[in-house]
CSV table of C-alpha atoms in Angstrom, one decimal:
chain,number,residue,atom,x,y,z
P,13,UNK,CA,-13.5,-47.9,-14.7
P,14,UNK,CA,-12.5,-49.5,-11.4
P,15,UNK,CA,-12.8,-47.7,-7.8
P,16,UNK,CA,-10.6,-47.6,-4.8
P,17,UNK,CA,-11.7,-48.4,-1.2
P,18,UNK,CA,-12.3,-44.5,-0.6
P,19,UNK,CA,-14.7,-44.4,-3.6
P,20,UNK,CA,-16.7,-47.4,-2.1
P,21,UNK,CA,-17.0,-45.5,1.1
P,22,UNK,CA,-18.6,-42.7,-0.7
P,23,UNK,CA,-21.0,-45.1,-2.2
P,24,UNK,CA,-22.1,-46.4,1.2
P,25,UNK,CA,-22.3,-42.6,2.5
P,26,UNK,CA,-24.7,-41.9,-0.3
P,27,UNK,CA,-26.6,-45.2,-0.3
P,28,UNK,CA,-29.6,-43.5,1.2
P,29,UNK,CA,-29.7,-41.1,-1.8
P,30,UNK,CA,-29.9,-43.7,-4.6
P,31,UNK,CA,-27.0,-46.1,-4.0
P,32,UNK,CA,-24.0,-46.9,-6.2
P,33,UNK,CA,-25.8,-46.3,-9.7
P,34,UNK,CA,-26.7,-42.9,-8.8
P,35,UNK,CA,-23.4,-41.9,-7.2
P,36,UNK,CA,-21.3,-43.2,-10.1
P,37,UNK,CA,-23.5,-41.4,-12.5
P,38,UNK,CA,-22.9,-38.3,-10.6
P,39,UNK,CA,-19.1,-38.8,-10.6
P,40,UNK,CA,-19.1,-39.6,-14.2
P,41,UNK,CA,-21.0,-36.4,-15.0
P,42,UNK,CA,-18.4,-34.4,-13.1
P,43,UNK,CA,-15.5,-36.0,-14.9
P,44,UNK,CA,-14.1,-34.4,-18.1
P,45,UNK,CA,-14.8,-37.0,-20.8
P,46,UNK,CA,-11.8,-35.7,-23.0
P,47,UNK,CA,-9.2,-35.8,-20.0
P,48,UNK,CA,-10.4,-39.3,-19.3
P,49,UNK,CA,-9.9,-40.4,-22.8
P,50,UNK,CA,-6.5,-38.8,-23.0
P,51,UNK,CA,-5.6,-41.1,-20.0
P,52,UNK,CA,-6.5,-44.2,-22.0
P,53,UNK,CA,-4.9,-43.0,-25.1
P,54,UNK,CA,-1.7,-41.3,-23.9
P,55,UNK,CA,-1.2,-43.0,-20.6
P,56,UNK,CA,-1.0,-39.8,-18.7
P,57,UNK,CA,-2.8,-39.4,-15.3
P,58,UNK,CA,-5.7,-36.9,-15.0
P,59,UNK,CA,-6.1,-35.0,-11.7
P,60,UNK,CA,-9.1,-33.0,-10.6
P,61,UNK,CA,-11.5,-32.2,-7.9
P,62,UNK,CA,-15.1,-33.2,-7.7
P,63,UNK,CA,-17.9,-31.4,-5.9
P,64,UNK,CA,-20.8,-33.8,-5.3
P,65,UNK,CA,-24.3,-32.8,-4.1
P,66,UNK,CA,-26.7,-35.7,-3.3
P,67,UNK,CA,-29.8,-35.4,-1.2
P,68,UNK,CA,-28.7,-32.1,0.2
P,69,UNK,CA,-25.2,-33.4,1.1
P,70,UNK,CA,-22.0,-31.8,-0.2
P,71,UNK,CA,-18.8,-33.6,-0.4
P,72,UNK,CA,-15.5,-32.8,-2.3
P,73,UNK,CA,-13.2,-35.6,-3.7
P,74,UNK,CA,-9.8,-35.3,-5.1
P,75,UNK,CA,-9.9,-37.6,-8.1
P,76,UNK,CA,-7.0,-39.2,-9.9
P,77,UNK,CA,-7.5,-41.2,-13.1
P,78,UNK,CA,-4.6,-43.5,-14.2
P,79,UNK,CA,-4.3,-46.0,-17.0
P,80,UNK,CA,-5.3,-49.6,-16.1
P,81,UNK,CA,-5.6,-52.2,-18.8
P,82,UNK,CA,-7.8,-51.1,-21.7
P,83,UNK,CA,-9.4,-48.5,-19.4
P,84,UNK,CA,-8.4,-46.4,-16.4
P,85,UNK,CA,-8.7,-46.6,-12.5
P,86,UNK,CA,-10.2,-43.7,-10.7
P,87,UNK,CA,-8.7,-43.0,-7.2
P,88,UNK,CA,-10.8,-40.8,-5.0
P,89,UNK,CA,-9.8,-39.0,-1.8
P,90,UNK,CA,-12.4,-37.4,0.5
P,91,UNK,CA,-11.3,-33.8,1.1
P,92,UNK,CA,-14.6,-32.6,2.3
P,93,UNK,CA,-13.3,-31.5,5.9
P,94,UNK,CA,-10.4,-29.7,4.2
P,95,UNK,CA,-12.6,-27.8,1.9
P,96,UNK,CA,-15.0,-26.8,4.6
P,97,UNK,CA,-12.3,-25.6,6.7
P,98,UNK,CA,-10.9,-23.6,3.7
P,99,UNK,CA,-14.3,-22.2,3.1
P,100,UNK,CA,-14.7,-21.0,6.5
P,101,UNK,CA,-11.3,-19.3,6.4
P,102,UNK,CA,-12.1,-17.6,3.1
P,103,UNK,CA,-15.5,-16.5,4.5
P,104,UNK,CA,-13.8,-14.9,7.6
P,105,UNK,CA,-11.1,-13.3,5.4
P,106,UNK,CA,-13.8,-11.8,3.2
P,107,UNK,CA,-15.6,-10.5,6.2
P,108,UNK,CA,-12.3,-9.1,7.6
P,109,UNK,CA,-11.6,-7.4,4.3
P,110,UNK,CA,-15.1,-5.8,4.2
P,111,UNK,CA,-14.6,-4.5,7.6
P,112,UNK,CA,-11.3,-3.0,6.8
P,113,UNK,CA,-12.7,-1.4,3.6
P,114,UNK,CA,-15.5,0.1,5.7
P,115,UNK,CA,-13.1,1.4,8.1
P,116,UNK,CA,-10.9,3.0,5.6
P,117,UNK,CA,-14.0,4.5,3.9
P,118,UNK,CA,-15.2,6.0,7.3
P,119,UNK,CA,-11.7,7.2,8.1
P,120,UNK,CA,-11.4,9.0,4.8
P,121,UNK,CA,-14.9,10.5,5.4
P,122,UNK,CA,-13.9,11.7,8.9
P,123,UNK,CA,-10.6,13.3,7.5
P,124,UNK,CA,-12.4,14.9,4.7
P,125,UNK,CA,-15.2,16.3,6.9
P,126,UNK,CA,-12.6,17.6,9.5
P,127,UNK,CA,-10.7,19.3,6.7
P,128,UNK,CA,-13.7,21.0,5.4
P,129,UNK,CA,-14.9,22.0,8.9
P,130,UNK,CA,-11.4,23.3,9.8
P,131,UNK,CA,-11.4,25.4,6.6
P,132,UNK,CA,-15.0,26.8,7.2
P,133,UNK,CA,-14.0,27.8,10.8
P,134,UNK,CA,-11.1,30.0,9.7
P,135,UNK,CA,-13.3,33.1,8.6
P,136,UNK,CA,-15.7,33.2,11.6
P,137,UNK,CA,-12.5,32.7,14.0
P,138,UNK,CA,-10.6,35.5,12.2
P,139,UNK,CA,-13.5,37.9,12.8
P,140,UNK,CA,-13.3,36.9,16.6
P,141,UNK,CA,-9.6,37.6,16.7
P,142,UNK,CA,-9.8,41.0,14.7
P,143,UNK,CA,-12.7,42.1,17.0
P,144,UNK,CA,-10.8,41.0,20.2
P,145,UNK,CA,-7.8,43.1,19.1
P,146,UNK,CA,-9.9,46.1,18.2
P,147,UNK,CA,-11.6,46.0,21.5
P,148,UNK,CA,-8.2,45.7,23.4
P,149,UNK,CA,-7.0,49.1,21.8
P,150,UNK,CA,-10.1,50.9,23.3
P,151,UNK,CA,-8.8,53.2,26.0
P,152,UNK,CA,-12.1,53.4,27.9
P,153,UNK,CA,-12.0,49.7,28.9
P,154,UNK,CA,-11.8,48.8,32.5
P,155,UNK,CA,-8.9,46.5,33.6
P,156,UNK,CA,-11.5,43.6,33.8
P,157,UNK,CA,-12.7,44.2,30.4
P,158,UNK,CA,-9.1,44.2,29.0
P,159,UNK,CA,-8.5,41.0,30.8
P,160,UNK,CA,-11.4,39.6,29.0
P,161,UNK,CA,-10.3,40.6,25.7
P,162,UNK,CA,-6.9,39.3,26.2
P,163,UNK,CA,-8.4,36.1,27.3
P,164,UNK,CA,-10.6,35.9,24.1
P,165,UNK,CA,-7.6,36.7,21.8
P,166,UNK,CA,-5.4,34.0,23.6
P,167,UNK,CA,-8.3,31.4,23.3
P,168,UNK,CA,-8.9,32.4,19.7
P,169,UNK,CA,-5.1,32.0,18.9
P,170,UNK,CA,-5.1,28.4,20.4
P,171,UNK,CA,-8.2,27.6,18.2
P,172,UNK,CA,-6.5,28.9,15.3
P,173,UNK,CA,-3.4,26.7,15.9
P,174,UNK,CA,-5.7,23.7,16.2
P,175,UNK,CA,-7.3,24.5,12.8
P,176,UNK,CA,-3.9,24.9,11.2
P,177,UNK,CA,-3.0,21.5,12.5
P,178,UNK,CA,-6.3,20.0,11.3
P,179,UNK,CA,-5.7,21.5,7.6
P,180,UNK,CA,-2.1,20.3,7.7
P,181,UNK,CA,-3.5,16.7,8.6
P,182,UNK,CA,-5.8,16.8,5.7
P,183,UNK,CA,-3.1,18.0,3.3
P,184,UNK,CA,-0.7,15.3,4.4
P,185,UNK,CA,-3.3,12.5,4.1
P,186,UNK,CA,-5.2,13.5,1.0
P,187,UNK,CA,-3.4,16.1,-1.0
P,188,UNK,CA,-0.2,14.5,-1.7
P,189,UNK,CA,1.7,16.1,1.1
P,190,UNK,CA,1.9,19.5,2.7
P,191,UNK,CA,3.1,22.1,0.2
P,192,UNK,CA,6.6,23.7,0.6
P,193,UNK,CA,7.9,27.0,-0.7
P,194,UNK,CA,11.7,26.8,-0.4
P,195,UNK,CA,14.2,29.8,-0.5
P,196,UNK,CA,17.9,30.2,0.7
P,197,UNK,CA,17.9,30.8,4.3
P,198,UNK,CA,20.0,30.5,7.5
P,199,UNK,CA,18.6,28.2,10.2
P,200,UNK,CA,20.3,29.9,13.1
P,201,UNK,CA,18.5,33.1,12.4
P,202,UNK,CA,15.1,31.1,12.4
P,203,UNK,CA,16.1,29.3,15.7
P,204,UNK,CA,16.9,32.6,17.4
P,205,UNK,CA,13.5,34.1,16.3
P,206,UNK,CA,11.4,31.1,17.4
P,207,UNK,CA,13.3,30.8,20.6
P,208,UNK,CA,12.7,34.3,21.4
P,209,UNK,CA,8.9,34.2,20.5
P,210,UNK,CA,8.4,31.1,22.7
P,211,UNK,CA,10.4,32.5,25.5
P,212,UNK,CA,8.3,35.6,25.5
P,213,UNK,CA,5.1,33.5,25.7
P,214,UNK,CA,6.6,31.4,28.5
P,215,UNK,CA,8.6,33.8,30.4
P,216,UNK,CA,8.8,31.3,33.4
P,217,UNK,CA,10.5,28.7,31.4
P,218,UNK,CA,14.3,28.7,30.3
P,219,UNK,CA,14.7,28.0,26.6
P,220,UNK,CA,18.4,28.1,25.5
P,221,UNK,CA,19.7,28.1,21.8
P,222,UNK,CA,23.4,26.7,20.9
P,223,UNK,CA,24.5,27.5,17.5
P,224,UNK,CA,27.4,25.3,16.2
P,225,UNK,CA,28.7,25.9,12.7
P,226,UNK,CA,27.2,27.2,9.6
P,227,UNK,CA,23.5,26.5,9.1
P,228,UNK,CA,22.8,27.8,5.6
P,229,UNK,CA,20.3,26.0,3.3
P,230,UNK,CA,17.3,26.0,0.8
P,231,UNK,CA,14.3,25.2,2.9
P,232,UNK,CA,10.7,26.5,3.7
P,233,UNK,CA,11.4,29.0,6.6
P,234,UNK,CA,7.8,29.2,7.8
P,235,UNK,CA,7.5,25.3,7.9
P,236,UNK,CA,10.8,24.8,9.8
P,237,UNK,CA,9.6,27.3,12.2
P,238,UNK,CA,6.5,25.3,12.6
P,239,UNK,CA,8.8,22.2,13.2
P,240,UNK,CA,10.9,23.9,15.8
P,241,UNK,CA,7.9,25.4,17.7
P,242,UNK,CA,6.1,22.1,17.7
P,243,UNK,CA,9.2,20.5,19.2
P,244,UNK,CA,9.9,23.1,21.9
P,245,UNK,CA,6.3,23.2,22.7
P,246,UNK,CA,6.4,19.5,23.3
P,247,UNK,CA,9.5,19.7,25.4
P,248,UNK,CA,8.1,22.5,27.4
P,249,UNK,CA,4.9,20.4,27.9
P,250,UNK,CA,6.6,17.1,29.1
P,251,UNK,CA,9.9,18.5,30.6
P,252,UNK,CA,10.2,19.8,34.2
P,253,UNK,CA,9.4,23.4,34.9
P,254,UNK,CA,12.8,24.0,36.6
P,255,UNK,CA,14.9,22.5,33.9
P,256,UNK,CA,15.9,24.3,30.5
P,257,UNK,CA,14.9,23.2,27.0
P,258,UNK,CA,17.9,23.1,24.9
P,259,UNK,CA,17.9,24.0,21.0
P,260,UNK,CA,21.1,23.2,18.9
P,261,UNK,CA,21.9,23.4,15.4
P,262,UNK,CA,25.1,22.0,13.7
P,263,UNK,CA,26.4,20.4,10.7
P,264,UNK,CA,26.1,16.7,10.4
P,265,UNK,CA,28.3,15.5,7.4
P,266,UNK,CA,26.4,16.7,4.3
P,267,UNK,CA,23.2,17.4,6.3
P,268,UNK,CA,21.9,20.0,8.8
P,269,UNK,CA,21.0,18.8,12.2
P,270,UNK,CA,18.5,20.5,14.6
P,271,UNK,CA,18.0,19.1,18.1
P,272,UNK,CA,15.6,20.0,21.0
P,273,UNK,CA,16.5,18.4,24.2
P,274,UNK,CA,14.7,18.4,27.5
P,275,UNK,CA,15.7,16.7,30.8
P,276,UNK,CA,13.0,14.6,32.4
P,277,UNK,CA,11.8,11.2,32.7
P,278,UNK,CA,12.0,8.8,29.5
P,279,UNK,CA,9.1,8.3,27.2
P,280,UNK,CA,7.7,4.8,27.9
P,281,UNK,CA,8.9,2.1,25.4
P,282,UNK,CA,5.4,1.2,24.3
P,283,UNK,CA,4.8,4.8,23.2
P,284,UNK,CA,7.8,5.4,21.1
P,285,UNK,CA,6.4,3.3,18.2
P,286,UNK,CA,3.4,5.6,17.8
P,287,UNK,CA,5.0,8.7,19.0
P,288,UNK,CA,4.9,10.3,15.3
P,289,UNK,CA,1.3,9.1,14.6
P,290,UNK,CA,-1.8,11.5,14.7
P,291,UNK,CA,-3.8,12.2,17.8
P,292,UNK,CA,-1.3,10.7,20.1
P,293,UNK,CA,-1.6,12.6,23.4
P,294,UNK,CA,1.6,12.6,25.6
P,295,UNK,CA,1.8,11.0,29.0
P,296,UNK,CA,1.2,13.4,32.0
P,297,UNK,CA,4.1,15.3,33.1
P,298,UNK,CA,5.6,14.0,36.4
P,299,UNK,CA,4.1,16.1,39.3
P,300,UNK,CA,1.1,17.3,37.3
P,301,UNK,CA,1.5,20.5,35.4
P,302,UNK,CA,-0.5,21.8,32.6
P,303,UNK,CA,-3.2,20.0,30.7
P,304,UNK,CA,-2.7,19.3,27.1
P,305,UNK,CA,-4.6,21.6,25.0
P,306,UNK,CA,-3.8,20.4,21.7
P,307,UNK,CA,-5.2,17.7,19.3
P,308,UNK,CA,-2.0,15.4,19.4
P,309,UNK,CA,-1.0,16.4,16.0
P,310,UNK,CA,2.2,18.4,16.7
P,311,UNK,CA,4.7,15.5,16.2
P,312,UNK,CA,2.8,13.9,13.3
P,313,UNK,CA,2.9,17.3,11.4
P,314,UNK,CA,6.9,17.6,12.4
P,315,UNK,CA,7.3,14.1,10.8
P,316,UNK,CA,5.4,15.1,7.7
P,317,UNK,CA,7.2,18.5,7.3
P,318,UNK,CA,10.6,17.2,7.6
P,319,UNK,CA,9.9,14.1,5.3
P,320,UNK,CA,8.6,16.9,2.8
P,321,UNK,CA,12.0,18.6,3.1
P,322,UNK,CA,13.6,15.1,2.3
P,323,UNK,CA,14.8,14.8,5.8
P,324,UNK,CA,14.2,12.6,8.9
P,325,UNK,CA,13.3,13.1,12.5
P,326,UNK,CA,14.1,10.6,15.3
P,327,UNK,CA,13.9,10.6,19.0
P,328,UNK,CA,16.1,9.3,21.7
P,329,UNK,CA,14.7,8.9,25.3
P,330,UNK,CA,16.7,7.9,28.4
P,331,UNK,CA,16.8,8.7,32.1
P,332,UNK,CA,19.0,11.8,31.2
P,333,UNK,CA,16.2,13.2,29.2
P,334,UNK,CA,14.5,13.3,25.6
P,335,UNK,CA,16.2,14.6,22.4
P,336,UNK,CA,14.4,15.0,19.1
P,337,UNK,CA,16.8,15.1,16.2
P,338,UNK,CA,16.0,16.5,12.7
P,339,UNK,CA,18.3,15.8,9.7
P,340,UNK,CA,17.8,17.9,6.6
P,341,UNK,CA,19.4,17.8,3.2
P,342,UNK,CA,21.1,21.2,2.6
P,343,UNK,CA,18.9,21.7,-0.5
P,344,UNK,CA,15.3,20.5,-0.3
P,345,UNK,CA,14.6,21.3,-3.9
P,346,UNK,CA,15.3,17.8,-5.2
P,347,UNK,CA,13.0,16.2,-2.6
P,348,UNK,CA,10.2,18.6,-3.9
P,349,UNK,CA,10.8,17.5,-7.4
P,350,UNK,CA,10.6,13.8,-6.4
P,351,UNK,CA,7.5,14.5,-4.3
P,352,UNK,CA,5.9,16.3,-7.4
P,353,UNK,CA,6.7,13.5,-9.7
P,354,UNK,CA,5.1,11.0,-7.6
P,355,UNK,CA,1.7,12.8,-7.5
P,356,UNK,CA,-0.8,11.4,-9.8
P,357,UNK,CA,-1.5,14.8,-11.2
P,358,UNK,CA,1.6,16.9,-11.9
P,359,UNK,CA,1.7,20.6,-11.2
P,360,UNK,CA,1.4,23.2,-13.9
P,361,UNK,CA,4.7,24.8,-14.8
P,362,UNK,CA,3.6,28.0,-13.3
P,363,UNK,CA,2.9,26.3,-9.9
P,364,UNK,CA,6.0,24.1,-10.1
P,365,UNK,CA,8.4,27.1,-10.5
P,366,UNK,CA,6.6,28.9,-7.6
P,367,UNK,CA,6.9,25.8,-5.3
P,368,UNK,CA,10.5,25.1,-6.2
P,369,UNK,CA,11.8,28.7,-6.7
């Protein structure tokens, strides 16, 4: 067996640890004897990597054995630096993966905890709301006491909305999506109802509804009311107080379109990419205005509900204002069937018939 110059440099590097004899024996011990014999017998080269440890010094060598005469020549290339760099990269990657796994586990724990907390808060909050309503019916209350009762009822209502959003977040993240119960309905009737309710809650604001064409379909009316309510509330929050919020429904090819538009400043470009992510608080309205009292889940829940129907939601924001557009299939039962098929544990027959009825 003969050596190349790189191998000789390896000998010199390890001379303090026993010289050439010891280094050669170490290399020979690392080589595959059967593979080396095959080089001599068949004339085919043998390529491997050797990891040497002498005197506490580590080195890595790319070894190539090629036929020469009645034996073979061994060519060695020092790849120690490259392997050390690779090792550092692997270690850094492993640490990053461990951090990511910890963050994912912590996020799952937080969401599970929030979901349990939201569920458990419903009962005592319901007791507060029922008690506040009962007090407001008492004719012997002073005007100040009635005002306090209305304030308690209003605050409890906002808390109930937050808890509902938290539970929807938990369902969307951990339970295979928010459940829907679809039936034939008319979207225009729903829009008129929601616009009427929101107009009564904010009499100082102008909310207009423009119906264009038929709006019949098979959807979850309660969840679509939640979609529209969230979009209109978002428009009221970020649009100017002196401008109207406009709701439109119209056919869009084979789909049903629902739009909510508010004039006002455009949404900054850096926020558009994360607008439908959870816990995203909107930028303050120009000129001040009301403080945000939600959790930043409204648009995230809109996206999840629309996608559960098999639809999509988009936003277009310019100097002329911001428009959210929802596109829905006429019949969402097919989307429900696909969602159920993708769940790890399929629903029982009775539950499936109820959800898709």
